[in-house]
Short mmCIF file of N, CA and C in Angstrom, two decimals:
data_model
loop_
_atom_site.label_atom_id
_atom_site.label_comp_id
_atom_site.label_asym_id
_atom_site.label_seq_id
_atom_site.Cartn_x
_atom_site.Cartn_y
_atom_site.Cartn_z
N MET U 222 -26.94 -48.02 -46.28
CA MET U 222 -27.26 -49.47 -46.42
C MET U 222 -27.65 -49.82 -47.92
N GLU U 223 -28.38 -48.99 -48.58
CA GLU U 223 -28.60 -49.27 -49.87
C GLU U 223 -27.19 -49.52 -50.86
N ARG U 224 -26.34 -48.66 -50.25
CA ARG U 224 -24.94 -49.07 -51.15
C ARG U 224 -24.67 -50.21 -50.84
N LEU U 225 -24.92 -50.92 -49.85
CA LEU U 225 -24.64 -52.19 -49.40
C LEU U 225 -25.21 -53.18 -50.15
N GLY U 226 -26.32 -52.95 -50.69
CA GLY U 226 -27.36 -53.83 -51.36
C GLY U 226 -28.28 -54.08 -50.60
N LEU U 227 -28.77 -53.66 -49.57
CA LEU U 227 -29.68 -53.81 -48.46
C LEU U 227 -31.00 -53.40 -48.95
N GLY U 228 -31.20 -52.51 -49.88
CA GLY U 228 -32.27 -51.70 -50.41
C GLY U 228 -33.66 -52.30 -50.37
N ARG U 229 -33.55 -53.41 -50.68
CA ARG U 229 -35.01 -54.31 -50.73
C ARG U 229 -35.69 -54.54 -49.44
N ARG U 230 -34.95 -54.33 -48.38
CA ARG U 230 -35.65 -54.69 -47.15
C ARG U 230 -36.15 -53.40 -46.42
N PHE U 231 -35.92 -52.17 -47.17
CA PHE U 231 -36.47 -51.03 -46.94
C PHE U 231 -37.97 -50.92 -46.71
N GLU U 232 -38.69 -51.67 -47.33
CA GLU U 232 -40.27 -51.35 -47.45
C GLU U 232 -40.73 -52.07 -46.16
N GLY U 233 -40.08 -53.04 -45.43
CA GLY U 233 -40.58 -53.45 -44.24
C GLY U 233 -40.31 -52.54 -43.15
N LEU U 234 -39.37 -51.85 -43.28
CA LEU U 234 -38.95 -51.00 -42.23
C LEU U 234 -39.77 -49.89 -42.06
N ALA U 235 -40.21 -49.27 -43.11
CA ALA U 235 -41.37 -48.27 -43.13
C ALA U 235 -42.60 -48.32 -42.56
N ALA U 236 -43.04 -49.89 -42.62
CA ALA U 236 -44.30 -50.26 -41.88
C ALA U 236 -44.03 -50.29 -40.63
N GLN U 237 -42.70 -50.82 -40.15
CA GLN U 237 -42.73 -51.03 -38.76
C GLN U 237 -42.52 -49.38 -37.72
N LEU U 238 -42.09 -48.69 -38.66
CA LEU U 238 -41.83 -47.03 -38.02
C LEU U 238 -43.22 -46.24 -38.35
N ASP U 239 -44.42 -46.81 -38.93
CA ASP U 239 -45.50 -46.21 -38.89
C ASP U 239 -45.96 -45.60 -37.67
N GLY U 240 -46.42 -44.42 -37.63
CA GLY U 240 -46.84 -43.62 -36.43
C GLY U 240 -45.74 -42.99 -35.76
N VAL U 241 -44.48 -42.90 -36.26
CA VAL U 241 -43.58 -42.04 -35.52
C VAL U 241 -43.43 -40.68 -36.08
N PHE U 242 -44.03 -40.38 -37.47
CA PHE U 242 -44.08 -39.14 -37.82
C PHE U 242 -45.54 -38.98 -38.10
N GLY U 243 -45.67 -37.40 -38.01
CA GLY U 243 -47.20 -36.94 -38.26
C GLY U 243 -47.61 -37.01 -39.70
N VAL U 244 -48.81 -36.78 -39.84
CA VAL U 244 -49.35 -36.52 -41.46
C VAL U 244 -48.23 -35.47 -42.17
N ASP U 245 -47.87 -34.59 -41.49
CA ASP U 245 -47.13 -33.56 -42.25
C ASP U 245 -45.85 -33.81 -42.63
N GLY U 246 -45.34 -35.28 -42.03
CA GLY U 246 -43.98 -35.82 -42.31
C GLY U 246 -43.21 -35.34 -40.97
N VAL U 247 -43.43 -34.65 -40.13
CA VAL U 247 -42.53 -33.96 -39.17
C VAL U 247 -42.46 -35.26 -37.97
N PHE U 248 -41.29 -35.35 -37.42
CA PHE U 248 -41.12 -36.34 -36.34
C PHE U 248 -41.80 -36.19 -35.18
N ALA U 249 -42.82 -37.06 -34.83
CA ALA U 249 -43.80 -36.82 -33.89
C ALA U 249 -43.18 -36.96 -32.33
N HIS U 250 -42.46 -36.04 -31.65
CA HIS U 250 -41.65 -36.01 -30.47
C HIS U 250 -42.84 -36.17 -29.35
N ASP U 251 -44.17 -36.15 -29.25
CA ASP U 251 -44.84 -36.47 -28.33
C ASP U 251 -45.17 -37.90 -28.62
N ARG U 252 -45.01 -38.75 -29.46
CA ARG U 252 -45.32 -40.19 -29.17
C ARG U 252 -43.87 -40.98 -28.98
N VAL U 253 -42.93 -40.80 -28.96
CA VAL U 253 -41.57 -41.20 -28.96
C VAL U 253 -40.51 -40.40 -28.75
N ARG U 254 -39.39 -40.81 -27.79
CA ARG U 254 -38.28 -39.86 -27.80
C ARG U 254 -37.41 -40.16 -28.85
N PHE U 255 -36.62 -38.97 -29.17
CA PHE U 255 -35.92 -39.01 -30.53
C PHE U 255 -34.65 -40.31 -30.36
N VAL U 256 -34.09 -40.24 -29.19
CA VAL U 256 -32.98 -41.14 -28.89
C VAL U 256 -33.68 -42.46 -28.98
N ASP U 257 -34.99 -42.75 -28.49
CA ASP U 257 -35.45 -44.29 -28.44
C ASP U 257 -35.93 -44.37 -29.94
N PHE U 258 -36.38 -43.61 -30.85
CA PHE U 258 -36.53 -43.91 -32.13
C PHE U 258 -35.27 -44.07 -32.88
N VAL U 259 -34.18 -43.48 -32.57
CA VAL U 259 -32.78 -43.78 -33.30
C VAL U 259 -32.33 -44.99 -32.90
N ASP U 260 -32.57 -45.51 -31.79
CA ASP U 260 -32.08 -46.70 -31.40
C ASP U 260 -32.93 -47.83 -31.88
N ASP U 261 -34.19 -47.71 -32.17
CA ASP U 261 -35.07 -48.61 -32.54
C ASP U 261 -34.63 -48.75 -34.29
N VAL U 262 -34.47 -47.67 -34.87
CA VAL U 262 -34.03 -47.74 -36.09
C VAL U 262 -32.64 -48.51 -36.21
N GLU U 263 -31.74 -48.24 -35.58
CA GLU U 263 -30.47 -48.97 -35.75
C GLU U 263 -30.49 -50.23 -35.58
N GLU U 264 -31.50 -50.81 -34.51
CA GLU U 264 -31.64 -52.26 -34.31
C GLU U 264 -32.24 -52.91 -35.50
N LEU U 265 -33.39 -52.14 -36.14
CA LEU U 265 -34.09 -52.90 -37.58
C LEU U 265 -32.93 -52.66 -38.48
N LEU U 266 -32.22 -51.94 -38.53
CA LEU U 266 -31.09 -51.65 -39.74
C LEU U 266 -30.12 -52.79 -39.54
N GLU U 267 -29.73 -53.34 -38.04
CA GLU U 267 -28.89 -54.27 -37.89
C GLU U 267 -29.68 -55.92 -38.31
N GLU U 268 -31.17 -55.89 -38.06
CA GLU U 268 -31.70 -56.84 -38.45
C GLU U 268 -31.69 -57.20 -39.96
N VAL U 269 -31.93 -56.06 -40.77
CA VAL U 269 -31.89 -56.05 -42.28
C VAL U 269 -30.50 -56.71 -42.42
N ALA U 270 -29.58 -56.24 -41.96
CA ALA U 270 -28.27 -56.55 -42.30
C ALA U 270 -28.06 -58.13 -42.22
N TRP U 271 -28.31 -58.43 -40.88
CA TRP U 271 -28.33 -60.02 -40.45
C TRP U 271 -29.22 -60.77 -41.53
N GLN U 272 -30.33 -60.40 -41.90
CA GLN U 272 -31.25 -61.31 -42.97
C GLN U 272 -30.53 -61.33 -44.26
N GLU U 273 -29.89 -60.13 -44.68
CA GLU U 273 -29.03 -60.25 -45.88
C GLU U 273 -27.90 -60.93 -45.71
N GLY U 274 -27.46 -61.51 -44.72
CA GLY U 274 -26.19 -62.16 -44.57
C GLY U 274 -25.23 -61.22 -44.45
N ARG U 275 -25.13 -59.99 -44.13
CA ARG U 275 -24.26 -59.17 -43.77
C ARG U 275 -23.87 -59.13 -42.38
N ASP U 276 -22.77 -58.32 -42.03
CA ASP U 276 -22.16 -58.03 -40.70
C ASP U 276 -23.29 -56.69 -40.06
N LYS U 277 -23.85 -57.20 -38.95
CA LYS U 277 -24.46 -56.29 -38.21
C LYS U 277 -23.60 -54.88 -38.09
N LYS U 278 -22.22 -54.94 -38.15
CA LYS U 278 -21.70 -53.82 -37.85
C LYS U 278 -21.77 -52.53 -39.10
N ALA U 279 -22.40 -53.08 -40.24
CA ALA U 279 -22.80 -52.02 -41.30
C ALA U 279 -23.70 -50.75 -40.88
N ALA U 280 -24.60 -51.22 -39.57
CA ALA U 280 -25.51 -50.29 -39.06
C ALA U 280 -24.98 -49.64 -37.75
N ASP U 281 -23.92 -50.03 -37.40
CA ASP U 281 -23.28 -49.49 -36.02
C ASP U 281 -23.17 -48.28 -35.77
N ASP U 282 -22.62 -47.46 -36.88
CA ASP U 282 -22.57 -46.05 -36.92
C ASP U 282 -23.84 -45.32 -36.82
N PHE U 283 -25.22 -45.75 -37.18
CA PHE U 283 -26.23 -44.92 -37.34
C PHE U 283 -26.67 -44.17 -36.20
N GLU U 284 -26.78 -44.70 -35.17
CA GLU U 284 -27.17 -43.95 -33.85
C GLU U 284 -26.31 -42.95 -33.44
N GLU U 285 -25.12 -43.32 -33.57
CA GLU U 285 -24.02 -42.11 -33.28
C GLU U 285 -24.22 -40.77 -34.21
N TYR U 286 -24.12 -41.30 -35.57
CA TYR U 286 -24.11 -40.17 -36.37
C TYR U 286 -25.64 -39.32 -36.34
N MET U 287 -26.58 -40.18 -36.12
CA MET U 287 -27.99 -39.26 -36.17
C MET U 287 -28.07 -38.42 -34.76
N LEU U 288 -27.48 -38.99 -33.66
CA LEU U 288 -27.60 -38.20 -32.68
C LEU U 288 -26.53 -37.30 -32.64
N ARG U 289 -25.49 -37.22 -32.86
CA ARG U 289 -24.47 -36.41 -33.19
C ARG U 289 -24.88 -35.09 -34.13
N HIS U 290 -25.92 -35.37 -35.26
CA HIS U 290 -26.19 -34.40 -36.54
C HIS U 290 -27.58 -33.92 -36.10
N TYR U 291 -28.32 -34.56 -35.49
CA TYR U 291 -29.97 -34.13 -35.52
C TYR U 291 -30.48 -33.78 -33.97
N ARG U 292 -29.84 -34.16 -32.95
CA ARG U 292 -30.44 -34.07 -31.67
C ARG U 292 -30.57 -32.78 -31.17
N GLY U 293 -29.81 -31.70 -31.72
CA GLY U 293 -29.85 -30.49 -31.26
C GLY U 293 -29.54 -29.98 -30.02
#
């Protein structure tokens, strides 16, 4: 998303994702399911794209990529 010029909106995303990671920076599986987290992040990225006047499809592959590479 940053390559598309959407980087200035990432600060707001960080605040919305607060609490998903522990103090050690590890994903908190006991707080939220990973698939739900990835879905929420994709929606946030689509919102960022929309706010920047870009096509929401810029974030469409995020969920698929994350689940394919990190679901385990």
